[in-house]
Amino acid sequence: MAYIPTSPKNYIGNQVIINSDRLIFNAKEDSILLYSDKVIGFSTNGSFHFDTNSNKDNKFIVNSPNIYLGLDYDNTLPKQSAVLSDDLIESLSDILDLIIKIYGDMCYNVSYLSTTAGTLTGINKKNFQLLRKREKEIENIREELQDIKSERIKIV
């Protein structure tokens, strides 16, 4: 369970309360740094913005072992892992390439045998090597699919 700070009215100890219609903190030449031993909480009845100028080198960095974006319908943390989109596209492309190969195999490389004209055909034993190769390719892709999940970022 996440640490929940004591409300200001119930806190026992030194604290500073600034209450005004508007607050502006401006560092003209360097930075504003906020530090806390437990939690820094932000709350608003409106929107919350992080803005940088349009310089392409500017970054918004969130560095944490666990990052949660949104809450589930019951206000619990999300469990669904975020996906690394470039890796997902590569995996899906590999799957589609393999489907095309299997289609080609079925059309041109797989042969069937019939012992008597007009009877049911059976798979040729020579096909097993080719089909085993395709099965191994599918298993390799299946194992790599776990790599597209983010270990740190969970989303709703």
PDB file of C-alpha atoms in Angstrom:
ATOM      1  CA  MET A   1       0.000   0.000   0.000  1.00  0.00           C
ATOM      2  CA  ALA A   2       1.277   3.461  -0.834  1.00  0.00           C
ATOM      3  CA  TYR A   3       2.265   5.826   1.943  1.00  0.00           C
ATOM      4  CA  ILE A   4      -0.497   8.370   2.636  1.00  0.00           C
ATOM      5  CA  PRO A   5       0.668  11.573   4.339  1.00  0.00           C
ATOM      6  CA  THR A   6      -1.125  12.874   7.421  1.00  0.00           C
ATOM      7  CA  SER A   7      -3.416  15.798   6.570  1.00  0.00           C
ATOM      8  CA  PRO A   8      -2.085  19.268   7.541  1.00  0.00           C
ATOM      9  CA  LYS A   9      -4.755  19.751  10.223  1.00  0.00           C
ATOM     10  CA  ASN A  10      -3.800  16.440  11.942  1.00  0.00           C
ATOM     11  CA  TYR A  11      -0.013  16.618  11.515  1.00  0.00           C
ATOM     12  CA  ILE A  12       1.975  16.954  14.744  1.00  0.00           C
ATOM     13  CA  GLY A  13       5.319  18.670  14.211  1.00  0.00           C
ATOM     14  CA  ASN A  14       6.790  21.663  12.414  1.00  0.00           C
ATOM     15  CA  GLN A  15       5.109  22.613   9.154  1.00  0.00           C
ATOM     16  CA  VAL A  16       4.788  25.679   6.942  1.00  0.00           C
ATOM     17  CA  ILE A  17       1.394  26.515   5.499  1.00  0.00           C
ATOM     18  CA  ILE A  18       1.106  29.134   2.770  1.00  0.00           C
ATOM     19  CA  ASN A  19      -2.475  29.977   1.914  1.00  0.00           C
ATOM     20  CA  SER A  20      -3.187  32.580  -0.736  1.00  0.00           C
ATOM     21  CA  ASP A  21      -5.344  33.253  -3.785  1.00  0.00           C
ATOM     22  CA  ARG A  22      -2.289  32.720  -6.012  1.00  0.00           C
ATOM     23  CA  LEU A  23       1.306  31.533  -5.566  1.00  0.00           C
ATOM     24  CA  ILE A  24       4.195  32.071  -7.972  1.00  0.00           C
ATOM     25  CA  PHE A  25       7.604  30.505  -7.534  1.00  0.00           C
ATOM     26  CA  ASN A  26      10.131  31.795 -10.064  1.00  0.00           C
ATOM     27  CA  ALA A  27      13.807  30.861 -10.307  1.00  0.00           C
ATOM     28  CA  LYS A  28      15.207  33.540 -12.632  1.00  0.00           C
ATOM     29  CA  GLU A  29      18.577  31.928 -13.326  1.00  0.00           C
ATOM     30  CA  ASP A  30      18.609  28.317 -12.240  1.00  0.00           C
ATOM     31  CA  SER A  31      16.150  25.735 -10.880  1.00  0.00           C
ATOM     32  CA  ILE A  32      13.358  24.998  -8.458  1.00  0.00           C
ATOM     33  CA  LEU A  33      14.079  21.835  -6.510  1.00  0.00           C
ATOM     34  CA  LEU A  34      11.575  20.039  -4.307  1.00  0.00           C
ATOM     35  CA  TYR A  35      12.667  17.266  -1.945  1.00  0.00           C
ATOM     36  CA  SER A  36      10.685  15.088   0.394  1.00  0.00           C
ATOM     37  CA  ASP A  37      11.437  12.055   2.537  1.00  0.00           C
ATOM     38  CA  LYS A  38       8.145  10.320   1.715  1.00  0.00           C
ATOM     39  CA  VAL A  39       5.744  11.883  -0.801  1.00  0.00           C
ATOM     40  CA  ILE A  40       5.270  15.015  -2.867  1.00  0.00           C
ATOM     41  CA  GLY A  41       1.572  15.299  -3.574  1.00  0.00           C
ATOM     42  CA  PHE A  42      -0.138  17.543  -6.097  1.00  0.00           C
ATOM     43  CA  SER A  43      -3.893  17.955  -6.208  1.00  0.00           C
ATOM     44  CA  THR A  44      -6.126  20.221  -8.275  1.00  0.00           C
ATOM     45  CA  ASN A  45      -9.782  20.586  -9.176  1.00  0.00           C
ATOM     46  CA  GLY A  46      -8.647  21.481 -12.697  1.00  0.00           C
ATOM     47  CA  SER A  47      -5.908  20.542 -15.146  1.00  0.00           C
ATOM     48  CA  PHE A  48      -2.279  19.800 -14.304  1.00  0.00           C
ATOM     49  CA  HIS A  49       0.394  20.771 -16.850  1.00  0.00           C
ATOM     50  CA  PHE A  50       4.100  20.181 -17.351  1.00  0.00           C
ATOM     51  CA  ASP A  51       5.435  22.435 -20.104  1.00  0.00           C
ATOM     52  CA  THR A  52       8.830  23.027 -21.695  1.00  0.00           C
ATOM     53  CA  ASN A  53       9.552  25.302 -24.616  1.00  0.00           C
ATOM     54  CA  SER A  54       9.521  23.905 -28.152  1.00  0.00           C
ATOM     55  CA  ASN A  55      13.260  23.140 -28.219  1.00  0.00           C
ATOM     56  CA  LYS A  56      13.490  19.534 -29.501  1.00  0.00           C
ATOM     57  CA  ASP A  57      16.333  18.811 -27.047  1.00  0.00           C
ATOM     58  CA  ASN A  58      14.089  19.461 -24.018  1.00  0.00           C
ATOM     59  CA  LYS A  59      12.880  16.390 -22.186  1.00  0.00           C
ATOM     60  CA  PHE A  60      10.209  15.326 -19.716  1.00  0.00           C
ATOM     61  CA  ILE A  61      11.781  12.559 -17.634  1.00  0.00           C
ATOM     62  CA  VAL A  62      10.044  10.320 -15.126  1.00  0.00           C
ATOM     63  CA  ASN A  63      12.576   8.092 -13.396  1.00  0.00           C
ATOM     64  CA  SER A  64      11.083   5.490 -11.120  1.00  0.00           C
ATOM     65  CA  PRO A  65      11.215   1.704 -10.786  1.00  0.00           C
ATOM     66  CA  ASN A  66       7.406   1.668 -11.262  1.00  0.00           C
ATOM     67  CA  ILE A  67       5.347   4.128 -13.298  1.00  0.00           C
ATOM     68  CA  TYR A  68       1.545   3.976 -13.277  1.00  0.00           C
ATOM     69  CA  LEU A  69      -0.534   5.981 -15.740  1.00  0.00           C
ATOM     70  CA  GLY A  70      -4.142   6.273 -14.587  1.00  0.00           C
ATOM     71  CA  LEU A  71      -6.145   4.177 -12.141  1.00  0.00           C
ATOM     72  CA  ASP A  72      -8.411   1.218 -12.816  1.00  0.00           C
ATOM     73  CA  TYR A  73     -12.188   1.656 -12.520  1.00  0.00           C
ATOM     74  CA  ASP A  74     -12.031   0.753  -8.809  1.00  0.00           C
ATOM     75  CA  ASN A  75      -9.200   3.270  -8.108  1.00  0.00           C
ATOM     76  CA  THR A  76      -6.566   0.542  -7.900  1.00  0.00           C
ATOM     77  CA  LEU A  77      -3.239   0.716  -9.672  1.00  0.00           C
ATOM     78  CA  PRO A  78      -3.276  -0.642 -13.226  1.00  0.00           C
ATOM     79  CA  LYS A  79      -1.780  -4.086 -13.852  1.00  0.00           C
ATOM     80  CA  GLN A  80      -1.559  -3.998 -17.663  1.00  0.00           C
ATOM     81  CA  SER A  81       2.015  -3.449 -18.869  1.00  0.00           C
ATOM     82  CA  ALA A  82       2.732  -0.730 -21.386  1.00  0.00           C
ATOM     83  CA  VAL A  83       4.054  -1.944 -24.742  1.00  0.00           C
ATOM     84  CA  LEU A  84       7.230  -0.880 -26.491  1.00  0.00           C
ATOM     85  CA  SER A  85       5.708   0.101 -29.831  1.00  0.00           C
ATOM     86  CA  ASP A  86       8.762  -0.372 -32.058  1.00  0.00           C
ATOM     87  CA  ASP A  87       9.294  -3.874 -30.632  1.00  0.00           C
ATOM     88  CA  LEU A  88       5.583  -4.677 -31.072  1.00  0.00           C
ATOM     89  CA  ILE A  89       5.651  -3.564 -34.712  1.00  0.00           C
ATOM     90  CA  GLU A  90       8.755  -5.682 -35.316  1.00  0.00           C
ATOM     91  CA  SER A  91       7.142  -8.752 -33.671  1.00  0.00           C
ATOM     92  CA  LEU A  92       3.897  -8.342 -35.618  1.00  0.00           C
ATOM     93  CA  SER A  93       5.887  -7.918 -38.816  1.00  0.00           C
ATOM     94  CA  ASP A  94       7.785 -11.147 -38.038  1.00  0.00           C
ATOM     95  CA  ILE A  95       4.465 -12.942 -37.482  1.00  0.00           C
ATOM     96  CA  LEU A  96       3.069 -11.666 -40.787  1.00  0.00           C
ATOM     97  CA  ASP A  97       6.272 -12.679 -42.604  1.00  0.00           C
ATOM     98  CA  LEU A  98       5.945 -16.152 -41.116  1.00  0.00           C
ATOM     99  CA  ILE A  99       2.284 -16.423 -42.175  1.00  0.00           C
ATOM    100  CA  ILE A 100       3.349 -15.556 -45.742  1.00  0.00           C
ATOM    101  CA  LYS A 101       6.048 -18.265 -45.579  1.00  0.00           C
ATOM    102  CA  ILE A 102       3.549 -20.844 -44.311  1.00  0.00           C
ATOM    103  CA  TYR A 103       1.120 -19.874 -47.081  1.00  0.00           C
ATOM    104  CA  GLY A 104       3.911 -20.330 -49.627  1.00  0.00           C
ATOM    105  CA  ASP A 105       4.801 -23.687 -48.093  1.00  0.00           C
ATOM    106  CA  MET A 106       1.200 -24.852 -48.311  1.00  0.00           C
ATOM    107  CA  CYS A 107       0.918 -23.752 -51.930  1.00  0.00           C
ATOM    108  CA  TYR A 108       4.279 -24.839 -53.293  1.00  0.00           C
ATOM    109  CA  ASN A 109       6.336 -26.960 -50.870  1.00  0.00           C
ATOM    110  CA  VAL A 110       3.981 -29.349 -49.072  1.00  0.00           C
ATOM    111  CA  SER A 111       3.047 -32.518 -50.898  1.00  0.00           C
ATOM    112  CA  TYR A 112       0.379 -35.083 -50.183  1.00  0.00           C
ATOM    113  CA  LEU A 113       0.253 -38.756 -51.076  1.00  0.00           C
ATOM    114  CA  SER A 114      -2.528 -41.040 -52.098  1.00  0.00           C
ATOM    115  CA  THR A 115      -1.964 -44.754 -52.354  1.00  0.00           C
ATOM    116  CA  THR A 116      -4.940 -45.286 -54.606  1.00  0.00           C
ATOM    117  CA  ALA A 117      -6.527 -42.903 -57.079  1.00  0.00           C
ATOM    118  CA  GLY A 118      -9.712 -41.359 -55.721  1.00  0.00           C
ATOM    119  CA  THR A 119      -8.926 -42.081 -52.047  1.00  0.00           C
ATOM    120  CA  LEU A 120      -8.081 -39.621 -49.282  1.00  0.00           C
ATOM    121  CA  THR A 121      -4.615 -38.154 -49.311  1.00  0.00           C
ATOM    122  CA  GLY A 122      -2.223 -38.153 -46.369  1.00  0.00           C
ATOM    123  CA  ILE A 123       0.654 -35.891 -45.504  1.00  0.00           C
ATOM    124  CA  ASN A 124       3.967 -36.826 -46.998  1.00  0.00           C
ATOM    125  CA  LYS A 125       6.551 -37.717 -44.323  1.00  0.00           C
ATOM    126  CA  LYS A 126       9.036 -35.481 -46.138  1.00  0.00           C
ATOM    127  CA  ASN A 127       6.921 -32.457 -45.077  1.00  0.00           C
ATOM    128  CA  PHE A 128       7.681 -32.897 -41.374  1.00  0.00           C
ATOM    129  CA  GLN A 129      11.160 -31.331 -41.621  1.00  0.00           C
ATOM    130  CA  LEU A 130       9.752 -28.193 -43.282  1.00  0.00           C
ATOM    131  CA  LEU A 131       6.783 -27.962 -40.908  1.00  0.00           C
ATOM    132  CA  ARG A 132       9.044 -28.490 -37.854  1.00  0.00           C
ATOM    133  CA  LYS A 133      11.210 -25.575 -39.089  1.00  0.00           C
ATOM    134  CA  ARG A 134       8.121 -23.313 -39.261  1.00  0.00           C
ATOM    135  CA  GLU A 135       6.969 -24.493 -35.820  1.00  0.00           C
ATOM    136  CA  LYS A 136      10.379 -23.556 -34.380  1.00  0.00           C
ATOM    137  CA  GLU A 137      10.115 -20.086 -35.974  1.00  0.00           C
ATOM    138  CA  ILE A 138       6.688 -19.621 -34.350  1.00  0.00           C
ATOM    139  CA  GLU A 139       8.062 -20.684 -30.952  1.00  0.00           C
ATOM    140  CA  ASN A 140      10.980 -18.234 -31.277  1.00  0.00           C
ATOM    141  CA  ILE A 141       8.574 -15.370 -31.984  1.00  0.00           C
ATOM    142  CA  ARG A 142       6.327 -16.444 -29.083  1.00  0.00           C
ATOM    143  CA  GLU A 143       9.306 -16.336 -26.672  1.00  0.00           C
ATOM    144  CA  GLU A 144      10.328 -12.877 -27.924  1.00  0.00           C
ATOM    145  CA  LEU A 145       6.814 -11.447 -27.431  1.00  0.00           C
ATOM    146  CA  GLN A 146       7.412 -11.115 -23.676  1.00  0.00           C
ATOM    147  CA  ASP A 147      10.201  -8.630 -24.446  1.00  0.00           C
ATOM    148  CA  ILE A 148       7.727  -6.020 -25.734  1.00  0.00           C
ATOM    149  CA  LYS A 149       6.140  -5.594 -22.306  1.00  0.00           C
ATOM    150  CA  SER A 150       7.437  -2.795 -20.157  1.00  0.00           C
ATOM    151  CA  GLU A 151       8.608  -4.041 -16.767  1.00  0.00           C
ATOM    152  CA  ARG A 152       8.201  -0.580 -15.224  1.00  0.00           C
ATOM    153  CA  ILE A 153       5.219   1.146 -16.805  1.00  0.00           C
ATOM    154  CA  LYS A 154       1.636   0.063 -16.171  1.00  0.00           C
ATOM    155  CA  ILE A 155      -1.326   1.692 -17.900  1.00  0.00           C
ATOM    156  CA  VAL A 156      -5.105   1.589 -17.850  1.00  0.00           C
TER     157      VAL A 156
END
